[in-house]
mmCIF file of C-alpha atoms and ligand atoms in Angstrom:
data_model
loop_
_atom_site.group_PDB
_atom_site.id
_atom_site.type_symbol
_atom_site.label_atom_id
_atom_site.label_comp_id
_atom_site.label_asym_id
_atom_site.label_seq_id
_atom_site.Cartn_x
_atom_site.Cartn_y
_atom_site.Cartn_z
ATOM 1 C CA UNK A 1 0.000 0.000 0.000
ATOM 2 C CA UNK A 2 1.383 3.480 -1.268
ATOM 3 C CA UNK A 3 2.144 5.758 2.005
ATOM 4 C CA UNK A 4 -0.627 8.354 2.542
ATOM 5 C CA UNK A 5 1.091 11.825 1.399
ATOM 6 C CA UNK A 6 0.148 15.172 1.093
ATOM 7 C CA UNK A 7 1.148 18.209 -1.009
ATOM 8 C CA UNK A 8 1.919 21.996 -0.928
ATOM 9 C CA UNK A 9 2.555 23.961 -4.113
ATOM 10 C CA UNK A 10 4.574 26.213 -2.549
ATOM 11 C CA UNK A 11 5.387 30.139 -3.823
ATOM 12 C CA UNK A 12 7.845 32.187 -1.760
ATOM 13 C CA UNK A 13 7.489 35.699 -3.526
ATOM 14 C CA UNK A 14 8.950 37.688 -1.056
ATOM 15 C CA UNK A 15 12.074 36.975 -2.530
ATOM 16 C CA UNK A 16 13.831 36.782 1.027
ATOM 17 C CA UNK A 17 13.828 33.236 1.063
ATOM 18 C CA UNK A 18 12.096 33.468 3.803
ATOM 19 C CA UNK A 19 11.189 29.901 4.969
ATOM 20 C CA UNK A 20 11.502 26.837 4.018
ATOM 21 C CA UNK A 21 8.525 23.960 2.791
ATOM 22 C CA UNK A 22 9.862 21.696 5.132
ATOM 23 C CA UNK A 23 7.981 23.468 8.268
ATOM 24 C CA UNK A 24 5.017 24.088 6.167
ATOM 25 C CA UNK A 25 4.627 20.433 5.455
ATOM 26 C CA UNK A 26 4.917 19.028 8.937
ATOM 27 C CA UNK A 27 1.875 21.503 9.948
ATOM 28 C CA UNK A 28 0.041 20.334 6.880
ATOM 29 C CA UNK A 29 0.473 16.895 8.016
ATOM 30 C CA UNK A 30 -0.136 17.441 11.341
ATOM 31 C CA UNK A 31 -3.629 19.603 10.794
ATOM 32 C CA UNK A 32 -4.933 16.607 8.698
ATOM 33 C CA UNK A 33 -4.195 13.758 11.091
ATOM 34 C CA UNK A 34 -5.694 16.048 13.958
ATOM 35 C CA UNK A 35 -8.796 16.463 11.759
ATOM 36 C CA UNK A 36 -8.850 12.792 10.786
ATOM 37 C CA UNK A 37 -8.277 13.181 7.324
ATOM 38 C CA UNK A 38 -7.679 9.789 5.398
ATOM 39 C CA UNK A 39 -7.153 11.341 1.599
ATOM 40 C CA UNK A 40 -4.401 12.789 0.331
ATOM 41 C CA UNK A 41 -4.823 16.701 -0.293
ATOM 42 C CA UNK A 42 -3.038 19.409 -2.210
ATOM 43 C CA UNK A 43 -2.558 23.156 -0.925
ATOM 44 C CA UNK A 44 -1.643 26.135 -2.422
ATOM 45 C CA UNK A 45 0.416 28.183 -0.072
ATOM 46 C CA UNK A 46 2.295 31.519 -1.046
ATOM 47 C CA UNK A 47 4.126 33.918 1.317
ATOM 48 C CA UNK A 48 4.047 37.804 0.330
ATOM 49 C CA UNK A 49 4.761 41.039 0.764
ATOM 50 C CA UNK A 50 3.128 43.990 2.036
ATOM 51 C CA UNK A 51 2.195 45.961 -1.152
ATOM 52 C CA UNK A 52 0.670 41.862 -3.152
ATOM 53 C CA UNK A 53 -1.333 41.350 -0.041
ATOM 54 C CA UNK A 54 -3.170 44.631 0.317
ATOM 55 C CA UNK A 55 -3.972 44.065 -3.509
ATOM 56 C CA UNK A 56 -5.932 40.849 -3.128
ATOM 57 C CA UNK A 57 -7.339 42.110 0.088
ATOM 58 C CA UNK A 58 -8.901 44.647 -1.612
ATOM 59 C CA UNK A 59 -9.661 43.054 -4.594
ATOM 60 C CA UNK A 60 -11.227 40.085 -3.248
ATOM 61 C CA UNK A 61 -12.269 41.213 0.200
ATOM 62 C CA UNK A 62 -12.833 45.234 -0.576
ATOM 63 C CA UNK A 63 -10.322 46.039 2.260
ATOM 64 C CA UNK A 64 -7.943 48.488 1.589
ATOM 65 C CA UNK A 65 -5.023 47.068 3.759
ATOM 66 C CA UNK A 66 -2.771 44.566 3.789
ATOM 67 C CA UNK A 67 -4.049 41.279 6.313
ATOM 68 C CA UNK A 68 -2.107 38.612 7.437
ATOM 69 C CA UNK A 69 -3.813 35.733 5.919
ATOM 70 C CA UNK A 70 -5.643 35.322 3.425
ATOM 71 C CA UNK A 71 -7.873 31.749 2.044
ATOM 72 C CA UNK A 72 -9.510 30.837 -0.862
ATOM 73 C CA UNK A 73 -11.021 27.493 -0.554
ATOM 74 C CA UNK A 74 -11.377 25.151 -3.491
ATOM 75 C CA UNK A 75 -14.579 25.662 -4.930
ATOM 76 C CA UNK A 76 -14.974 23.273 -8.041
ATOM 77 C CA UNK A 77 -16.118 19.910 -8.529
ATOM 78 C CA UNK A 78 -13.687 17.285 -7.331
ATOM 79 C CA UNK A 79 -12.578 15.049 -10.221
ATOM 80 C CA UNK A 80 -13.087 11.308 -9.719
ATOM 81 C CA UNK A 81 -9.847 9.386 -9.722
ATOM 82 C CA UNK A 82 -7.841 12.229 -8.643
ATOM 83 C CA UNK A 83 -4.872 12.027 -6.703
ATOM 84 C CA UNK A 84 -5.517 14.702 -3.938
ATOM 85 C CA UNK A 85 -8.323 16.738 -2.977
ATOM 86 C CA UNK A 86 -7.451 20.463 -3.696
ATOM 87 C CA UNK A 87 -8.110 22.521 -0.631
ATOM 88 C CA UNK A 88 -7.483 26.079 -2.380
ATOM 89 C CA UNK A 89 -4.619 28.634 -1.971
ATOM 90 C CA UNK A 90 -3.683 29.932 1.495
ATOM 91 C CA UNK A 91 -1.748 33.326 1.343
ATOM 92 C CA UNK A 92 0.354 34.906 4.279
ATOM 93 C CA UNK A 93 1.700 38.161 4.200
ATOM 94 C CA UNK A 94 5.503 38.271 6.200
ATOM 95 C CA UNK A 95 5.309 41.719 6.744
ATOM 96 C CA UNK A 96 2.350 41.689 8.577
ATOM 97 C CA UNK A 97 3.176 37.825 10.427
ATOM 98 C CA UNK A 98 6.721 39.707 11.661
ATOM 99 C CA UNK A 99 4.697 42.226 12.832
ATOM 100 C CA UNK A 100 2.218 40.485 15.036
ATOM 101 C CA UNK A 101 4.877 37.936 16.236
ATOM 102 C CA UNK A 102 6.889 40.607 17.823
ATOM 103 C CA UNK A 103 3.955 42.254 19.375
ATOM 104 C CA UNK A 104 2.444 38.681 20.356
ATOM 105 C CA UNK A 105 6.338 38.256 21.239
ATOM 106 C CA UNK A 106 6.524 34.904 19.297
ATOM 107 C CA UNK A 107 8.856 33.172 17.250
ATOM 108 C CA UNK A 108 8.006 34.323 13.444
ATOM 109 C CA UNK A 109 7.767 30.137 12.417
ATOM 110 C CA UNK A 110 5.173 29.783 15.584
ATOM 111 C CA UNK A 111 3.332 32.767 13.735
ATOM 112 C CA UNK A 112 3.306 31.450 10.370
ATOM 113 C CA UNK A 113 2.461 28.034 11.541
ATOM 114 C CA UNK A 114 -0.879 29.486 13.570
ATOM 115 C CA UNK A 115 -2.159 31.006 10.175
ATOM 116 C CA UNK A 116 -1.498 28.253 8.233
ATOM 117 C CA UNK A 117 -3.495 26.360 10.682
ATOM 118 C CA UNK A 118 -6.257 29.156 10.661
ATOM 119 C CA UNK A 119 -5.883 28.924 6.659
ATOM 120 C CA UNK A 120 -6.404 25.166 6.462
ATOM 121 C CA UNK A 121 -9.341 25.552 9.056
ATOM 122 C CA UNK A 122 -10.993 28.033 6.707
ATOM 123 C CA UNK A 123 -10.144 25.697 3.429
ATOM 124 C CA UNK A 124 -12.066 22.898 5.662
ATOM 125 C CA UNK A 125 -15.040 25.215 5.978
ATOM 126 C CA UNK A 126 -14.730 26.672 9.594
ATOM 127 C CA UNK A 127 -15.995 29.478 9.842
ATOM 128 C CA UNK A 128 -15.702 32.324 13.224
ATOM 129 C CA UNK A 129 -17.113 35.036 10.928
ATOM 130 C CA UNK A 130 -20.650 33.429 11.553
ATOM 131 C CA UNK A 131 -21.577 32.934 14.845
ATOM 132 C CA UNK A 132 -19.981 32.982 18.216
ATOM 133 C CA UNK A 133 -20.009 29.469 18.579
ATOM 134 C CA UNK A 134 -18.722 28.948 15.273
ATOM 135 C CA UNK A 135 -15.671 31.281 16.387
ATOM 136 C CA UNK A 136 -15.439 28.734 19.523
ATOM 137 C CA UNK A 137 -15.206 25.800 18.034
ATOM 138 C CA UNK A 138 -12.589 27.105 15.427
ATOM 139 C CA UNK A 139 -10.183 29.042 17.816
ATOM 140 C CA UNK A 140 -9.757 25.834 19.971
ATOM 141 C CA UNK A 141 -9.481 23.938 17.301
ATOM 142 C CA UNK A 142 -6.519 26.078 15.880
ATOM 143 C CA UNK A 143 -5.073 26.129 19.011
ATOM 144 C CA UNK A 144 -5.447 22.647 20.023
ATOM 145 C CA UNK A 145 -3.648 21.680 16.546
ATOM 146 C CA UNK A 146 -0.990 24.618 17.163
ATOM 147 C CA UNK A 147 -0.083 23.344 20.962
ATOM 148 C CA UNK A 148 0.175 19.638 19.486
ATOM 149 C CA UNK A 149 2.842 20.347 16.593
ATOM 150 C CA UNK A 150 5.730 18.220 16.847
ATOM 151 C CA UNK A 151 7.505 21.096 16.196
ATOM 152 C CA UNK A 152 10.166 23.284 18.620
ATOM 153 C CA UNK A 153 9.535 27.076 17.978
ATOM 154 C CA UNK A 154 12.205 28.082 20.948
ATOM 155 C CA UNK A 155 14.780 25.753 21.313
ATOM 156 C CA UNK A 156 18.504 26.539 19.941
ATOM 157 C CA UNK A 157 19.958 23.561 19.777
ATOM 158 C CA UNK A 158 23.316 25.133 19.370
ATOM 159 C CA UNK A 159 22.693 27.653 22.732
ATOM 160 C CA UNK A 160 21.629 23.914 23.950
ATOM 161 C CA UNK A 161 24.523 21.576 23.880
ATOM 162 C CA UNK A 162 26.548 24.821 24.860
ATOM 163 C CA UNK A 163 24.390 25.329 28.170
ATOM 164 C CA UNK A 164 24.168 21.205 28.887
ATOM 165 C CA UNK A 165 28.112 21.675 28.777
ATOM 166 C CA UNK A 166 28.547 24.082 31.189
ATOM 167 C CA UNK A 167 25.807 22.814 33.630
ATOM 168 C CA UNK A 168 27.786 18.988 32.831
ATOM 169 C CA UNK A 169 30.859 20.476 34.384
ATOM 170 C CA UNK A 170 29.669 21.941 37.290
ATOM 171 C CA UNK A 171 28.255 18.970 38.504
ATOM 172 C CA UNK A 172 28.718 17.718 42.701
ATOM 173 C CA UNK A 173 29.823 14.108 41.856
ATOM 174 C CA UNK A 174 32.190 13.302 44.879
ATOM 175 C CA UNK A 175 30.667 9.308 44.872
ATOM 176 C CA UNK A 176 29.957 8.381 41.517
ATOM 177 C CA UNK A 177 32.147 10.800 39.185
ATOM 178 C CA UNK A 178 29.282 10.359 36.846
ATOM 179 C CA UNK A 179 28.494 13.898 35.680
ATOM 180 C CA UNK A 180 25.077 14.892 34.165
ATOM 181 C CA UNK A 181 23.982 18.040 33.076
ATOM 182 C CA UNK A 182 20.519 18.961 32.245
ATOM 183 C CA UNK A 183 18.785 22.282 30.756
ATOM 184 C CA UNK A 184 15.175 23.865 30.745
ATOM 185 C CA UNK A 185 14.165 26.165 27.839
ATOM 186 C CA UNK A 186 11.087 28.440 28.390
ATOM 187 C CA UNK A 187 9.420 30.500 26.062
ATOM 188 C CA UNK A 188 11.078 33.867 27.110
ATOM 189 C CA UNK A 189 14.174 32.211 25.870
ATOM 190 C CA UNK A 190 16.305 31.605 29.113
ATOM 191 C CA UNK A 191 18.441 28.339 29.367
ATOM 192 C CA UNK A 192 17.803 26.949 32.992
ATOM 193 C CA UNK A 193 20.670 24.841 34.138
ATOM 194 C CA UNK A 194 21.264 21.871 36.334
ATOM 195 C CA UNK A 195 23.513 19.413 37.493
ATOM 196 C CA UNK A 196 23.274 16.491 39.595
ATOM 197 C CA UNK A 197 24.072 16.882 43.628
ATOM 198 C CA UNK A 198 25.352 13.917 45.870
ATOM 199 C CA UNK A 199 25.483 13.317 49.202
ATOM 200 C CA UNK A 200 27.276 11.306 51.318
ATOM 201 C CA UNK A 201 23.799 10.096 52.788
ATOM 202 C CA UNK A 202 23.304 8.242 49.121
ATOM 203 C CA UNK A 203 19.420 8.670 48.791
ATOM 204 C CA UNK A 204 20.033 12.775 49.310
ATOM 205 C CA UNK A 205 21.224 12.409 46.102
ATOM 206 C CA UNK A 206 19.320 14.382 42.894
ATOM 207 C CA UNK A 207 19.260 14.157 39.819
ATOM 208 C CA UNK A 208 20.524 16.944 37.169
ATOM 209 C CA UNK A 209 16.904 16.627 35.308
ATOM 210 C CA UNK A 210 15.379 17.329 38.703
ATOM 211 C CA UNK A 211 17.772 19.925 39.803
ATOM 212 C CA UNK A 212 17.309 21.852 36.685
ATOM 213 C CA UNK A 213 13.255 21.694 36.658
ATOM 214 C CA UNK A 214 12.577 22.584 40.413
ATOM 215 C CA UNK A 215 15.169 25.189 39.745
ATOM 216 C CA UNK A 216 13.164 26.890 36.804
ATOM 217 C CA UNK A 217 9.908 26.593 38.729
ATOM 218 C CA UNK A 218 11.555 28.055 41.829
ATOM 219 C CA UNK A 219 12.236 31.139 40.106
ATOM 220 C CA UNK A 220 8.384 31.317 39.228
ATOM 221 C CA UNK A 221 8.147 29.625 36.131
ATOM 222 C CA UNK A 222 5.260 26.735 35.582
ATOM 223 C CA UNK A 223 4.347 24.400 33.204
ATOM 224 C CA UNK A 224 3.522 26.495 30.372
ATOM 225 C CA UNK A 225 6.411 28.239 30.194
ATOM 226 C CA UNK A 226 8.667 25.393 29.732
ATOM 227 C CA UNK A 227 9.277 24.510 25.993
ATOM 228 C CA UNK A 228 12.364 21.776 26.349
ATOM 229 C CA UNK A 229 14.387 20.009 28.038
ATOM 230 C CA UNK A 230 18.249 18.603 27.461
ATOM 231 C CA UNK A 231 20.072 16.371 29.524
ATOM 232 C CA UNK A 232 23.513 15.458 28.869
ATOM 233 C CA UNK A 233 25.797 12.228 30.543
ATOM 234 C CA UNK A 234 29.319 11.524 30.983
ATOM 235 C CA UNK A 235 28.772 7.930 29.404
ATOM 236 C CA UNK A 236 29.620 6.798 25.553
ATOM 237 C CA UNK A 237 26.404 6.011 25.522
ATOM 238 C CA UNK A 238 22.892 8.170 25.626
ATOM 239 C CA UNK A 239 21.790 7.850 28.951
ATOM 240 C CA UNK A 240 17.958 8.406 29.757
ATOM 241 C CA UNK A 241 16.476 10.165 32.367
ATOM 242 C CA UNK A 242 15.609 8.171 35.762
ATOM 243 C CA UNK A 243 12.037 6.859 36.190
ATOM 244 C CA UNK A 244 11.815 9.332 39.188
ATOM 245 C CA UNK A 245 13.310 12.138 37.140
ATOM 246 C CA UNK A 246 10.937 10.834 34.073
ATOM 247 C CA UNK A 247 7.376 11.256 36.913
ATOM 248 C CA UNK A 248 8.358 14.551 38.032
ATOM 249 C CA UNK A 249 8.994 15.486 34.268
ATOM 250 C CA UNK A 250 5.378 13.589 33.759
ATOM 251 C CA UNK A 251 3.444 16.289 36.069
ATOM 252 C CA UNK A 252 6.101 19.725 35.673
ATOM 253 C CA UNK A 253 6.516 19.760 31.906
ATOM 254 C CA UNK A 254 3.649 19.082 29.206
ATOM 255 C CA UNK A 255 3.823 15.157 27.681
ATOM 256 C CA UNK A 256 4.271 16.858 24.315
ATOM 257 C CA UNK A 257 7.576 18.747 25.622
ATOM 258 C CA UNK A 258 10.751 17.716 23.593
ATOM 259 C CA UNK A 259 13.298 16.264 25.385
ATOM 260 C CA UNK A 260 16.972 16.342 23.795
ATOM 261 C CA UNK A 261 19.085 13.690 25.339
ATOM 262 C CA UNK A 262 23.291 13.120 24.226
ATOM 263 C CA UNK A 263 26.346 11.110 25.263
ATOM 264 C CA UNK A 264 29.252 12.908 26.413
ATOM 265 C CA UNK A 265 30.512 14.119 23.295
ATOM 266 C CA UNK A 266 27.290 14.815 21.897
ATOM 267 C CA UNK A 267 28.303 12.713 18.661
ATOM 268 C CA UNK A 268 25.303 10.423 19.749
ATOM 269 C CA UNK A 269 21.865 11.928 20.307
ATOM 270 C CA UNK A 270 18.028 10.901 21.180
ATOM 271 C CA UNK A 271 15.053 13.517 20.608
ATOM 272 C CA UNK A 272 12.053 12.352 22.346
ATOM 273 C CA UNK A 273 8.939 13.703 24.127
ATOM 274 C CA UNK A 274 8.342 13.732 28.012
ATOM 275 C CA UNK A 275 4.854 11.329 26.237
ATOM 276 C CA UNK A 276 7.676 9.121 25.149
ATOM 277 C CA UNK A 277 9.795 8.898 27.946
ATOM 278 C CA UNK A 278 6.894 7.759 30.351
ATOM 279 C CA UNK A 279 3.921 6.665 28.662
ATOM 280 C CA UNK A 280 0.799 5.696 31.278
ATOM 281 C CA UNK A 281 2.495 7.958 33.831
ATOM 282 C CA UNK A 282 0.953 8.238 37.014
ATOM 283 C CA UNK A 283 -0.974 11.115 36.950
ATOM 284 C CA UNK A 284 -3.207 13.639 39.734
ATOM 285 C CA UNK A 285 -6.330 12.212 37.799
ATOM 286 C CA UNK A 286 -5.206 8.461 39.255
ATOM 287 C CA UNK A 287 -5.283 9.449 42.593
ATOM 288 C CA UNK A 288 -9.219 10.773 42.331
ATOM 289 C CA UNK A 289 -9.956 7.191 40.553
ATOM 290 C CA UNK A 290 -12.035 4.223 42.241
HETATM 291 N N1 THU B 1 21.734 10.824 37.479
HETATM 292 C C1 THU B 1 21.160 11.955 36.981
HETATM 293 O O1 THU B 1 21.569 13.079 37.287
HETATM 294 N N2 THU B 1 20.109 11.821 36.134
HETATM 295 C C2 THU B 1 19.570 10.628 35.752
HETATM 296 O O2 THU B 1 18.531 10.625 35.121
HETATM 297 C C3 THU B 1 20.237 9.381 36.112
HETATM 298 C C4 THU B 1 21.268 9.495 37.180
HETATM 299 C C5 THU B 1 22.849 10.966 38.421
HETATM 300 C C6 THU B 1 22.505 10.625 39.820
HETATM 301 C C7 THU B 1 23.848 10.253 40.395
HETATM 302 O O3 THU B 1 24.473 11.438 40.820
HETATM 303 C C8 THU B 1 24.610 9.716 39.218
HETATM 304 O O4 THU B 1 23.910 10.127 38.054
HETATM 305 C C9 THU B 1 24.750 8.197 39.214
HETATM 306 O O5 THU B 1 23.512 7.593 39.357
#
């Protein structure tokens, strides 16, 4: 059986190069399985300028500015027998997405994503121009499918394996000379650093991953702040977080949360989720059950 796929025709004309398919196509994906789509479906997606988007918007919509997104669903027949379903043309204006991003203070991909989303929504017939609850249903949607991107909008991997170094070398390892360093990322882009802490008294002992996450929430930070987290091992080998280390990760960090593991010289890696690290954790719903 052929492997489902799906396709974007896509048009960069803001001749800035400015981002790649490859993004684009893991949102497109994404969107589709979150909506249960089975087919295989086509997009049209082009990025503009300024000047090309206040055109159409006021050519097609009658207003005289330029808009961040703009969607024109598909509205012929579907052919029989053909490959994809055509879903339209999606245009985004990068003028206007840089913009909003700064004053939303996101990450410019995190931007474009979100109206790609809201595009696709539109291309599936949603609708939040109609009715309240039709704006409900749509804006969690977009947001549900936004939060659930396998995709990490904050996390420099360089600034990463730089930070996991330092923390690495800093560790308290009197007993087992095993040093571990760990990192949390939040969204305001600070690198949170740990390291693991022994004790004589064996059990005092913590754990880098641990260190590094109560430190983060100690200086106010929760859950939704955190984007990542990297640990890093003194062994050849990639070493995975503790089951202890992987709980308190379970109930501090969201399951979807990357997690960037690597051995000591960082020549041999594992990117996983917090999900994937501990699936059928033990959660605060368990403790409520009969
Ligand atoms: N260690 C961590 O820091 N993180 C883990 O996930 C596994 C183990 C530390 C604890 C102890 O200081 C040393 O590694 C040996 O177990």
């Amino acid at each position: 059986m052929n492997k489902k796929q799906n396709k974007i025709d896509y048009l960069d004309k803001t001749g800035k190069k400015a981002k790649a398919i490859s993004m684009f196509e893991k949102v497109f994906d994404h969107t589709l399985n979150y909506l249960n789509k089975k087919e295989n479906y086509l997009v049209s997606l082009s990025i503009v300028r300024s000047p090309e988007m206040r055109k159409l918007n006021r050519e097609f919509k009658g207003n005289d500015k330029p808009t961040d997104v703009l969607t024109f669903p598909y509205e012929c027949e579907i052919e029989e027998g053909a490959p994809f379903i055509d879903l339209g043309s999606i245009i985004l204006c990068l003028d206007v997405c840089q913009k909003d991003a700064k004053e939303y203070n996101l990450p410019i991909d995190k931007e474009l994503a979100f109206l790609f989303i809201h595009g696709l929504l539109h291309a599936f017939g949603y609708d939040h121009h109609k009715s309240k609850k039709d704006e409900e249903i749509m804006f969690k949607l977009q947001n549900e499918i936004l939060n659930t991107l396998p995709i990490d909008f904050y996390t420099d991997i360089k600034i990463l394996k730089k930070k996991l170094k330092e923390a690495q070398s800093n560790a308290y390892v009197p007993y087992s000379k095993f040093k571990v360093g760990a990192v949390v990322v939040t969204k305001d882009g600070k690198y949170h650093t740990g390291f693991n802490i022994e004790n004589s008294a064996y059990t005092v002992c913590c754990c880098a991953e641990r260190v590094a996450l109560f430190r983060t929430y100690a200086e106010g930070y929760h859950k939704e702040d955190i984007v990542s987290l990297g640990c890093i091992t003194s062994s050849n080998q990639v070493g995975t977080p503790c089951g202890v280390c992987r709980q308190a990760m379970s109930e501090l960090m969201d399951l979807n949360c990357p997690v960037y593991i690597f051995n000591n010289d960082m020549d041999k890696k594992l990117f996983t989720t917090v999900k994937g690290l501990l699936p059928y954790c033990f959660t605060s719903e368990d403790l409520n059950a009969r």
